[in-house]
Amino acid sequence: MQVRIVHIFHNCFVIDAGENCYVFDIPADRFRSKKVLSALQESLAGRKVTVFFSHSHLDHFAPDYREVCASAASLQAVISDDIEEMYPDLDFSDALIVEPDEKYDFHELEIETLMSNDLGVAFLFSDAGGLRVYNGGDLACWDWETASQNELDFTRSFFRSAVDRVVDYGVQIAFSNVDRRLESLAGGGELARAVKPQVFVPTHSFGRTQWLQGIHERMGIAEENCFIYRRIGDVQSYDIQV
């Protein structure tokens, strides 16, 4: 299966997989420059689009996502339940609202959710073509130096359990936070080495991407298995074995 992965901004990426496009965590307008909006709309133009929103933080959720995705031929949304609670005045009647640690059939997708240790959920999903994807949202190994030993133990154990679930699911593409402020890189390398996806995509850059050059070496994975991007709209094609 030929897929294209497009970097939009921060945790927002597009998987272009034949007639379907999967989009993750479109940010609110305060995080969207004209280049970000243009790259996103160009990637979705005329396509059958499913957008996933992991939680309600505005770097991960655009309340105006319908307008932002107007170039798509069709649009369906999978939305964490904390977003519905945070935005009671928005109409989500046509969206799939998901809770943590549940399974859903949604059109041609099979979706599983994992509880995040930040807010909302992480996603595992498979489509009719056999593509299997993990997108972590803000689920990560947030082992900050200021945390107590009990907090560190809980965080690391929680993350290891999440990694085990992703391993069992057998994903070909994995998106996970890689944070340079943490020695552990927020667990990105740990997940990549355990899951061994055909493509690992580091996320949560807030537009600061230069430091990602060579990140595969620090994570201990092969360069060809890591999508290393620099600019808004950077794209890489992959032949995914399903």
Coordinates of C-alpha atoms in Angstrom, one line a residue:
M1 CA 0.0 0.0 0.0
Q2 CA 1.4 3.4 -1.0
V3 CA 0.8 6.1 1.6
R4 CA 2.0 9.7 1.9
I5 CA 2.5 11.4 5.2
V6 CA 2.3 15.2 5.4
H7 CA 3.6 17.3 8.2
I8 CA 1.2 20.2 8.9
F9 CA 2.1 21.6 12.4
H10 CA 2.9 20.3 15.9
N11 CA 0.8 17.1 16.3
C12 CA -1.2 17.7 13.1
F13 CA -0.3 15.3 10.2
V14 CA -2.2 13.8 7.2
I15 CA -2.0 10.2 6.1
D16 CA -2.9 10.1 2.4
A17 CA -3.9 6.4 1.8
G18 CA -5.5 6.0 -1.6
E19 CA -9.0 7.4 -1.6
N20 CA -8.9 8.1 2.2
C21 CA -7.1 10.8 4.2
Y22 CA -6.7 10.5 7.9
V23 CA -5.9 13.8 9.8
F24 CA -4.8 14.2 13.4
D25 CA -5.2 17.0 15.9
I26 CA -5.8 20.1 13.7
P27 CA -4.9 23.0 15.9
A28 CA -7.0 26.1 16.7
D29 CA -6.5 29.2 14.7
R30 CA -4.0 30.8 17.1
F31 CA -1.6 28.0 16.1
R32 CA -2.4 28.2 12.4
S33 CA -0.3 30.4 10.1
K34 CA -1.4 31.0 6.5
K35 CA 1.1 28.3 5.5
V36 CA -0.3 25.8 7.9
L37 CA -3.8 26.4 6.7
S38 CA -2.8 26.2 3.1
A39 CA -0.8 23.0 3.5
L40 CA -3.7 21.4 5.3
Q41 CA -6.4 22.4 2.8
E42 CA -4.2 21.4 -0.2
S43 CA -3.7 17.9 1.4
L44 CA -7.4 17.4 1.9
A45 CA -8.8 18.9 -1.3
G46 CA -11.3 16.5 -3.0
R47 CA -10.5 13.7 -0.6
K48 CA -12.6 11.4 1.7
V49 CA -11.4 12.7 5.1
T50 CA -11.5 11.3 8.7
V51 CA -10.2 13.7 11.3
F52 CA -9.2 12.5 14.8
F53 CA -9.0 14.8 17.8
S54 CA -7.3 13.4 20.8
H55 CA -8.2 16.1 23.4
S56 CA -9.4 19.6 23.9
H57 CA -6.2 21.5 24.3
L58 CA -6.1 24.1 21.5
D59 CA -2.8 23.0 20.1
H60 CA -4.7 19.7 19.3
F61 CA -8.3 20.8 18.6
A62 CA -9.8 23.3 16.2
P63 CA -13.4 24.3 17.1
D64 CA -13.8 25.5 13.4
Y65 CA -12.5 22.2 12.0
R66 CA -15.5 21.9 9.6
E67 CA -14.6 25.2 7.9
V68 CA -10.9 24.3 7.9
C69 CA -11.7 21.0 6.2
A70 CA -14.1 22.5 3.7
S71 CA -11.9 21.5 0.7
A72 CA -12.5 17.8 1.4
A73 CA -15.0 15.9 -0.7
S74 CA -16.4 14.4 2.6
L75 CA -15.6 14.7 6.2
Q76 CA -16.2 12.5 9.3
A77 CA -14.8 13.2 12.8
V78 CA -13.7 11.1 15.7
I79 CA -13.6 13.2 18.9
S80 CA -12.5 12.6 22.4
D81 CA -15.4 13.0 24.9
D82 CA -13.6 15.8 26.9
I83 CA -14.0 18.0 23.8
E84 CA -17.7 17.5 23.8
E85 CA -17.7 18.5 27.5
M86 CA -15.5 21.5 26.9
Y87 CA -17.5 22.8 23.9
P88 CA -21.2 22.2 24.7
D89 CA -22.3 24.8 22.2
L90 CA -20.7 23.0 19.2
D91 CA -22.8 20.5 17.2
F92 CA -21.1 17.1 17.3
S93 CA -24.2 15.1 16.3
D94 CA -22.5 13.8 13.1
A95 CA -19.2 12.9 14.9
L96 CA -18.2 9.7 16.8
I97 CA -17.6 10.7 20.4
V98 CA -15.1 8.3 22.0
E99 CA -14.2 7.5 25.6
P100 CA -10.9 6.0 26.9
D101 CA -10.3 2.3 26.7
E102 CA -13.2 1.5 24.3
K103 CA -13.6 -0.1 20.9
Y104 CA -15.7 1.3 18.0
D105 CA -16.8 0.4 14.5
F106 CA -17.1 3.6 12.5
H107 CA -17.9 3.3 8.9
E108 CA -15.0 1.3 7.5
L109 CA -12.7 1.9 10.5
E110 CA -12.1 -0.2 13.6
I111 CA -11.0 2.1 16.4
E112 CA -9.6 1.5 19.8
T113 CA -8.9 4.2 22.4
L114 CA -6.3 4.3 25.1
M115 CA -6.6 6.6 28.2
S116 CA -4.1 9.4 28.0
N117 CA -1.9 10.4 31.0
D118 CA -2.4 14.0 29.9
L119 CA -6.0 14.6 28.7
G120 CA -8.3 12.7 26.4
V121 CA -7.3 9.6 24.5
A122 CA -4.8 8.0 22.2
F123 CA -6.0 6.2 19.0
L124 CA -5.4 2.8 17.5
F125 CA -7.3 2.2 14.3
S126 CA -7.4 -0.1 11.2
D127 CA -9.1 0.5 7.9
A128 CA -10.6 -1.8 5.2
G129 CA -7.3 -1.8 3.3
G130 CA -5.4 -3.3 6.3
L131 CA -3.6 -0.1 7.4
R132 CA -3.0 0.0 11.1
V133 CA -2.1 3.2 12.9
Y134 CA -1.3 4.5 16.3
N135 CA -1.6 8.2 17.2
G136 CA -0.7 9.0 20.8
G137 CA -2.1 12.5 21.1
D138 CA -0.4 13.7 24.3
L139 CA 0.0 10.2 25.8
A140 CA 3.7 10.1 26.6
C141 CA 6.3 9.3 29.2
W142 CA 6.2 12.7 30.9
D143 CA 9.0 11.9 33.4
W144 CA 9.9 15.5 34.4
E145 CA 12.9 16.0 36.7
T146 CA 10.6 17.9 39.2
A147 CA 8.4 14.8 39.7
S148 CA 8.6 12.7 42.9
Q149 CA 9.8 9.1 42.7
N150 CA 6.2 7.9 43.1
E151 CA 5.1 10.1 40.2
L152 CA 7.9 8.9 38.0
D153 CA 7.2 5.3 38.8
F154 CA 3.5 5.7 37.9
T155 CA 4.2 7.7 34.7
R156 CA 6.7 5.1 33.4
S157 CA 4.5 2.2 34.3
F158 CA 1.5 3.8 32.7
F159 CA 3.5 4.5 29.5
R160 CA 4.9 0.9 29.4
S161 CA 1.4 -0.5 29.6
A162 CA 0.3 1.8 26.7
V163 CA 3.4 0.6 24.6
D164 CA 2.4 -3.0 25.3
R165 CA -1.1 -2.3 23.8
V166 CA 0.4 -0.7 20.7
V167 CA 2.8 -3.7 20.3
D168 CA -0.1 -6.1 20.5
Y169 CA -2.1 -4.1 17.9
G170 CA 0.7 -4.5 15.3
V171 CA 0.7 -1.0 13.8
Q172 CA 2.6 -0.1 10.6
I173 CA 2.6 3.6 11.3
A174 CA 3.1 5.2 14.8
F175 CA 2.9 8.8 15.8
S176 CA 4.2 9.6 19.3
N177 CA 5.5 12.6 21.2
V178 CA 9.3 13.2 21.2
D179 CA 10.1 16.0 23.6
R180 CA 13.7 17.4 23.7
R181 CA 13.2 18.8 27.2
L182 CA 13.2 15.2 28.6
E183 CA 16.1 12.8 28.6
S184 CA 13.6 10.1 27.8
L185 CA 12.4 12.1 24.8
A186 CA 8.9 11.5 26.4
G187 CA 9.2 7.9 25.6
G188 CA 9.3 8.2 21.8
G189 CA 12.3 6.0 21.4
E190 CA 11.1 3.4 23.8
L191 CA 7.8 3.1 21.9
A192 CA 9.6 3.1 18.5
R193 CA 12.0 0.3 19.5
A194 CA 9.3 -1.8 21.1
V195 CA 6.6 -1.4 18.4
K196 CA 9.0 -1.5 15.4
P197 CA 6.6 0.3 13.1
Q198 CA 7.4 0.5 9.4
V199 CA 7.2 4.3 9.9
F200 CA 7.7 6.2 13.2
V201 CA 6.6 9.9 13.2
P202 CA 7.9 12.1 16.0
T203 CA 5.3 14.7 17.1
H204 CA 4.8 17.6 19.5
S205 CA 7.4 20.0 18.0
F206 CA 5.4 23.3 18.2
G207 CA 7.1 24.2 14.9
R208 CA 10.6 23.8 16.2
T209 CA 11.8 21.0 13.9
Q210 CA 15.5 21.7 13.2
W211 CA 16.6 19.6 16.2
L212 CA 14.8 16.5 14.7
Q213 CA 17.6 16.0 12.2
G214 CA 19.3 12.8 13.2
I215 CA 16.7 12.0 15.9
H216 CA 16.5 8.4 14.6
E217 CA 20.0 7.8 15.9
R218 CA 19.1 9.0 19.4
M219 CA 16.0 6.9 19.4
G220 CA 17.9 3.8 18.1
I221 CA 15.9 3.2 15.0
A222 CA 16.8 3.2 11.3
E223 CA 16.6 6.4 9.3
E224 CA 14.3 4.9 6.7
N225 CA 11.8 4.1 9.4
C226 CA 11.6 7.6 10.7
F227 CA 9.7 10.5 9.1
I228 CA 12.1 13.5 9.7
Y229 CA 10.5 16.7 8.6
R230 CA 11.7 20.4 8.6
R231 CA 9.0 22.5 7.1
I232 CA 5.2 22.9 7.0
G233 CA 3.9 20.7 4.2
D234 CA 6.9 18.4 4.1
V235 CA 5.8 15.0 2.7
Q236 CA 7.3 11.5 2.4
S237 CA 5.9 8.5 0.6
Y238 CA 6.1 5.0 1.9
D239 CA 5.3 1.5 0.6
I240 CA 3.5 0.0 3.6
Q241 CA 3.4 -3.8 3.9
V242 CA -0.1 -4.8 5.1

